[in-house]
Short mmCIF file of C-alpha atoms in Angstrom, two decimals:
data_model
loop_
_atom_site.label_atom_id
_atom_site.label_comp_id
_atom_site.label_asym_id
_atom_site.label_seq_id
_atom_site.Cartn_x
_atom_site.Cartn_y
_atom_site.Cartn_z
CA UNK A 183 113.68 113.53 -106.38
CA UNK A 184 114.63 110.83 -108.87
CA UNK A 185 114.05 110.51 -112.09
CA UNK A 186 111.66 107.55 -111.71
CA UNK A 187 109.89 109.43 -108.58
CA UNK A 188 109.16 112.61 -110.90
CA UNK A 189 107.89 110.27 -113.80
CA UNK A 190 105.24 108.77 -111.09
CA UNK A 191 104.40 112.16 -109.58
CA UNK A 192 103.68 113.32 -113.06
CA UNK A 193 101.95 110.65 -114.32
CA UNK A 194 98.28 112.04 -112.93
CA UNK A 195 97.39 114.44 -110.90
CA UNK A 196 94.25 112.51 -109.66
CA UNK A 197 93.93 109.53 -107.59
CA UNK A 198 94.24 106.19 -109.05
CA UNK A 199 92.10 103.34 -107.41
CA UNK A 200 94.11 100.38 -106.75
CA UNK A 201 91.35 98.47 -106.15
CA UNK A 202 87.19 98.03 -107.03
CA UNK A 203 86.17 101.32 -108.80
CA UNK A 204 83.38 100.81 -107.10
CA UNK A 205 84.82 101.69 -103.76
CA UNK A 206 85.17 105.96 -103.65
CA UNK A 207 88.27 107.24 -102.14
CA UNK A 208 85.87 108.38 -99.17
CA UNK A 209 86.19 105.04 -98.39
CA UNK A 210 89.59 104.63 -98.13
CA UNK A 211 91.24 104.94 -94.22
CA UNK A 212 94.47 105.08 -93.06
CA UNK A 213 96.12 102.08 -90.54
CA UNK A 214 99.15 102.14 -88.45
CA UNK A 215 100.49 98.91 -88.06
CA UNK A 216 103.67 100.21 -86.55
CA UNK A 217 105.47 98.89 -83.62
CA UNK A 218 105.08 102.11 -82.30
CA UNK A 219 101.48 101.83 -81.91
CA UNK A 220 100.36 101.57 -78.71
CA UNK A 221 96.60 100.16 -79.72
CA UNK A 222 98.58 97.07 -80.77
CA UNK A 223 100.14 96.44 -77.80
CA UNK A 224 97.37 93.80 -76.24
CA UNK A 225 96.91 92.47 -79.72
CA UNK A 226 98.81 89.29 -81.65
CA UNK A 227 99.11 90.87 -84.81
CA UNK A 228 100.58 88.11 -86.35
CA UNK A 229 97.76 86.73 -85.72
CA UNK A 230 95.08 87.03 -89.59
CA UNK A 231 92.27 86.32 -86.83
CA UNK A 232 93.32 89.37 -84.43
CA UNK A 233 94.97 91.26 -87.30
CA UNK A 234 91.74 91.51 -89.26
CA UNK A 235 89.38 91.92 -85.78
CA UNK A 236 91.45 95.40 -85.08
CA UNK A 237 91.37 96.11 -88.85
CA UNK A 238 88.00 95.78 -89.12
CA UNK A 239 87.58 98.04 -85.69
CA UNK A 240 89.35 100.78 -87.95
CA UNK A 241 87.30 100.31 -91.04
CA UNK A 242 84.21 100.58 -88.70
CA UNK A 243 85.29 103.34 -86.64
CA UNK A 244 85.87 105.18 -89.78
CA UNK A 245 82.86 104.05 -91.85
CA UNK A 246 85.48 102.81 -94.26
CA UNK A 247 85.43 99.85 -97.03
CA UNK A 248 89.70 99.64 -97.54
CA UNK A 249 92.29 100.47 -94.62
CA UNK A 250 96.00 101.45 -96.40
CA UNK A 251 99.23 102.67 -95.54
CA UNK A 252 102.44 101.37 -94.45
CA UNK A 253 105.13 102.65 -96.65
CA UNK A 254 108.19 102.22 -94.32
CA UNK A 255 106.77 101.46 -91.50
CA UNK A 256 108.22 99.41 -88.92
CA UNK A 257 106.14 96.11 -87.73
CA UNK A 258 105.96 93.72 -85.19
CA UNK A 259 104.07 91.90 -87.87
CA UNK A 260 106.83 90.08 -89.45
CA UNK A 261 107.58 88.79 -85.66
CA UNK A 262 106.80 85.02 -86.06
CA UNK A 263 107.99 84.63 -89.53
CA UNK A 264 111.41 83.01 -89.47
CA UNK A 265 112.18 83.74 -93.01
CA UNK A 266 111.82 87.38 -92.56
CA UNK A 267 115.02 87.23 -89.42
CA UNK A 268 118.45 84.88 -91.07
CA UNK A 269 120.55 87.21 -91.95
CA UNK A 270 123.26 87.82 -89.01
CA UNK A 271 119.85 87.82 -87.04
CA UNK A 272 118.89 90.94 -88.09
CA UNK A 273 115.28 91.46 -88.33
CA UNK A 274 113.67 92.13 -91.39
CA UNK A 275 110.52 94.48 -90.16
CA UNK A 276 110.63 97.67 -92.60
CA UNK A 277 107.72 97.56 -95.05
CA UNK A 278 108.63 98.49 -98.20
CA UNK A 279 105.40 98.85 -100.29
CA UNK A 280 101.55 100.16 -99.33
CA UNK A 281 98.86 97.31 -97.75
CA UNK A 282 95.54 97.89 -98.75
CA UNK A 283 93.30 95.92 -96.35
CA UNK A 284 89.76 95.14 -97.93
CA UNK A 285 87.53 91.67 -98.12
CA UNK A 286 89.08 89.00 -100.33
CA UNK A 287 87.84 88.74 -103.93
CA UNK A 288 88.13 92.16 -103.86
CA UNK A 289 89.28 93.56 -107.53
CA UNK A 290 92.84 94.64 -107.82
CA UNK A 291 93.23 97.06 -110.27
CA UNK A 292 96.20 98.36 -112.64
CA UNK A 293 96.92 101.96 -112.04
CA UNK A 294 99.15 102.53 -115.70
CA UNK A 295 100.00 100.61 -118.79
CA UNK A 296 102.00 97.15 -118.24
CA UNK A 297 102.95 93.91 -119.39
CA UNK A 298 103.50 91.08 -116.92
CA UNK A 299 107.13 90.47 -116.00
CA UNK A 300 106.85 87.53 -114.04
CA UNK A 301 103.90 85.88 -111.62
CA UNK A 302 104.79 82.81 -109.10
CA UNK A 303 102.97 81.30 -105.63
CA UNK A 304 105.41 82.47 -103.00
CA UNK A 305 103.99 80.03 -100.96
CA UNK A 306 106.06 79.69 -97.32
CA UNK A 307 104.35 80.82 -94.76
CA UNK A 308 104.95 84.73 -94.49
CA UNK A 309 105.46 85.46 -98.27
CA UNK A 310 103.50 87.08 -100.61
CA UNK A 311 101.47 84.14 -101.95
CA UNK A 312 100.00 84.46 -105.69
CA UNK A 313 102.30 87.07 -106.69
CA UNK A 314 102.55 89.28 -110.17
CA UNK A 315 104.93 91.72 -111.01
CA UNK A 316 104.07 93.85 -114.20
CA UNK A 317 106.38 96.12 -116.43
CA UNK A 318 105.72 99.25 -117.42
CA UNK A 319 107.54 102.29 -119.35
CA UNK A 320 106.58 106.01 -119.29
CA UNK A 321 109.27 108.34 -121.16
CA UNK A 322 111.83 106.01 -121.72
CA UNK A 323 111.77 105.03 -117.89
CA UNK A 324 111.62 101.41 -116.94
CA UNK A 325 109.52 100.50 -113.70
CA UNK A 326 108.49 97.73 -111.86
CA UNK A 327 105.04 97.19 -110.08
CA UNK A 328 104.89 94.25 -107.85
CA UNK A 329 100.75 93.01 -106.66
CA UNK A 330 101.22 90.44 -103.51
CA UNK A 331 98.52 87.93 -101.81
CA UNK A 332 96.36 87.57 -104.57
CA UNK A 333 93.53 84.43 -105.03
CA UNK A 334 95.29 81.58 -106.74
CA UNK A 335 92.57 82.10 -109.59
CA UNK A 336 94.49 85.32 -110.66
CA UNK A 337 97.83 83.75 -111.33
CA UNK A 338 95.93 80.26 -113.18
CA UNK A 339 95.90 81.29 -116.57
CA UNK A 340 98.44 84.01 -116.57
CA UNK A 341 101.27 84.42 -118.75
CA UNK A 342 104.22 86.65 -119.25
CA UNK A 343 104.13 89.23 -121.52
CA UNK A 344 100.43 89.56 -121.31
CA UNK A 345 99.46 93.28 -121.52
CA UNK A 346 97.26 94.93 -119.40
CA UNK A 347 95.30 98.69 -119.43
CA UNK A 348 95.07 100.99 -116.74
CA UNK A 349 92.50 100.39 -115.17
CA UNK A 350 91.77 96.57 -115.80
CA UNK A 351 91.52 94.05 -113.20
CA UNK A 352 94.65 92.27 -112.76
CA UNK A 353 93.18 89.55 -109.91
CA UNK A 354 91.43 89.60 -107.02
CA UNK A 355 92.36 89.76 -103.08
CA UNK A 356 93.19 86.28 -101.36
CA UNK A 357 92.25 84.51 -98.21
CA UNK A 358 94.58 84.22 -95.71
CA UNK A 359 95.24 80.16 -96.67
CA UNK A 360 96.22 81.17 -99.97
CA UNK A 361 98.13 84.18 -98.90
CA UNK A 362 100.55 82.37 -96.29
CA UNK A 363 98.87 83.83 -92.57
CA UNK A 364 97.74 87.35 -93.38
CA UNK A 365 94.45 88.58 -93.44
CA UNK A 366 93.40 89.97 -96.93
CA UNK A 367 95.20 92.36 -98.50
CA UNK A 368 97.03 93.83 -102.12
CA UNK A 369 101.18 94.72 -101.40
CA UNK A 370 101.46 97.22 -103.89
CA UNK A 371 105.43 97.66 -104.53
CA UNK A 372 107.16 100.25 -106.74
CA UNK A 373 110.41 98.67 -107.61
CA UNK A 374 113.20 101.01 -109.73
CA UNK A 375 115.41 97.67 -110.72
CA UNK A 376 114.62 93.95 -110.31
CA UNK A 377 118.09 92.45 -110.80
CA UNK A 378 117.39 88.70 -111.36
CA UNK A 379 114.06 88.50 -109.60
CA UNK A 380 111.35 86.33 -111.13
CA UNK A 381 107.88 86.78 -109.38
CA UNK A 382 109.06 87.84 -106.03
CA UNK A 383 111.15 91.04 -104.76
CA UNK A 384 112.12 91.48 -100.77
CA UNK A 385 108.82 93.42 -99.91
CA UNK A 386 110.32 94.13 -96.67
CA UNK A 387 113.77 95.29 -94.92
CA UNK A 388 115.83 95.28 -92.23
CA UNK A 389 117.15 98.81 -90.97
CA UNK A 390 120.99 98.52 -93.11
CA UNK A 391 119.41 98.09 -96.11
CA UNK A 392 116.81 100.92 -95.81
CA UNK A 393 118.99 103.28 -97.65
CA UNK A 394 119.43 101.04 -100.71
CA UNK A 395 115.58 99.83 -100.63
CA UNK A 396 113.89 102.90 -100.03
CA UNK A 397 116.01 104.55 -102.85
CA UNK A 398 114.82 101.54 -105.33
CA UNK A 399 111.21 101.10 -103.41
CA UNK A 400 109.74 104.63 -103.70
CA UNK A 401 106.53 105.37 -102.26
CA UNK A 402 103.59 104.04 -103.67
CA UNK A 403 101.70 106.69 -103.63
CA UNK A 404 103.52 109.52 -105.40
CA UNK A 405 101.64 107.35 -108.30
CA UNK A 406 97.97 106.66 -106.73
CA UNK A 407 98.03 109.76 -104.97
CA UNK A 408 95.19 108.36 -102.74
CA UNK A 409 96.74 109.59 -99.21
CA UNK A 410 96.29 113.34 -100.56
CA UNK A 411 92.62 112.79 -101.97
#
């Protein structure tokens, strides 16, 4: 493992809720939105309406309040967003963060100790929307947590450098006019280095550039830990 994945495996060794504290881990279910998933097949995922209909079949089939996963996975989801295909017409479709799917206004929470980086409205259709990405240091290493499709209200009266606890609420979930064509959701994004990157970071890859993403990208939850609660 890397340095930075040991730091986050280390870091607690309970889950940490990325979102309400009011919603118990029981209530946390896993979705596949993979192109390998046959249940998908008669559905328009890139549809919000249709996305969050066959969400919400998941939630209700597992008496659940959040539906997560997605670490990278590979989606048809991305298929009407032109933004996400110009280079040499390779397709960008490997996620490179966790979705956790819940009602918007939903609290979004911070799981460690952070200042904010940067915060912009990524605002094409397909993005991230209201975006923040925090900074935080544990042991002398320097990380990177990136929170995308949040409510405008969450970035209004943010600025950078503002600190922020574990635990505190950091914004709240948007709707899917505010977060470019998705139906509500947090991208939560573990990034190693940020280069140049101001309030956005690629949140998603196409299959030549997994080895360098995935290697800066690690998995969300060797930090939250919520997949092994």
């Amino acid at each position: 493992m890397s340095e930075l994945e040991n730091v986050l495996m280390a870091y607690s060794k309970t889950s940490i809720s990325i979102l309400d504290k009011e919603i118990p881990f029981g209530k946390y279910c896993t979705l596949d939105l993979s192109s390998s998933n046959e249940s998908l097949a008669s559905i328009a995922i890139t549809d919000p309406n249709e996305c969050q209909q066959y969400i919400d079949t998941v939630l209700s089939s597992n008496d659940g309040m959040v539906a997560y996963g997605g670490y990278l996975e590979k989606r048809n989801l991305y298929a009407d967003k032109s933004s996400f295909s110009k280079e040499q017409h390779i397709a960008r479709n490997i996620h490179l963060g966790i979705d956790y799917w819940s009602v918007a206004g939903t609290k979004v929470l911070v799981p460690l100790d952070g200042t904010v980086h940067s915060f912009k409205n990524n605002d094409t259709v397909g993005d991230y929307g209201p975006t923040i990405i925090l900074k935080h240091t544990i042991n002398k290493v320097s990380f990177y947590t990136l929170y995308g499709h949040l409510s405008l209200d969450t970035i209004a009266r943010l600025e950078v450098g503002a600190a922020f606890k574990a635990g505190d609420c950091i914004g709240y979930l948007g709707t899917p006019d505010i977060n470019v064509n998705y139906a509500p959701h947090l991208h939560f994004q573990i990034i190693n280095s940020i280069g140049a990157y101001l309030g956005d970071y690629p949140g998603v890859c196409n299959g030549k550039d997994l080895e360098f993403y995935s290697n800066n990208c690690p998995n969300p939850d060797l930090l939250l830990k919520i997949a092994s609660h």
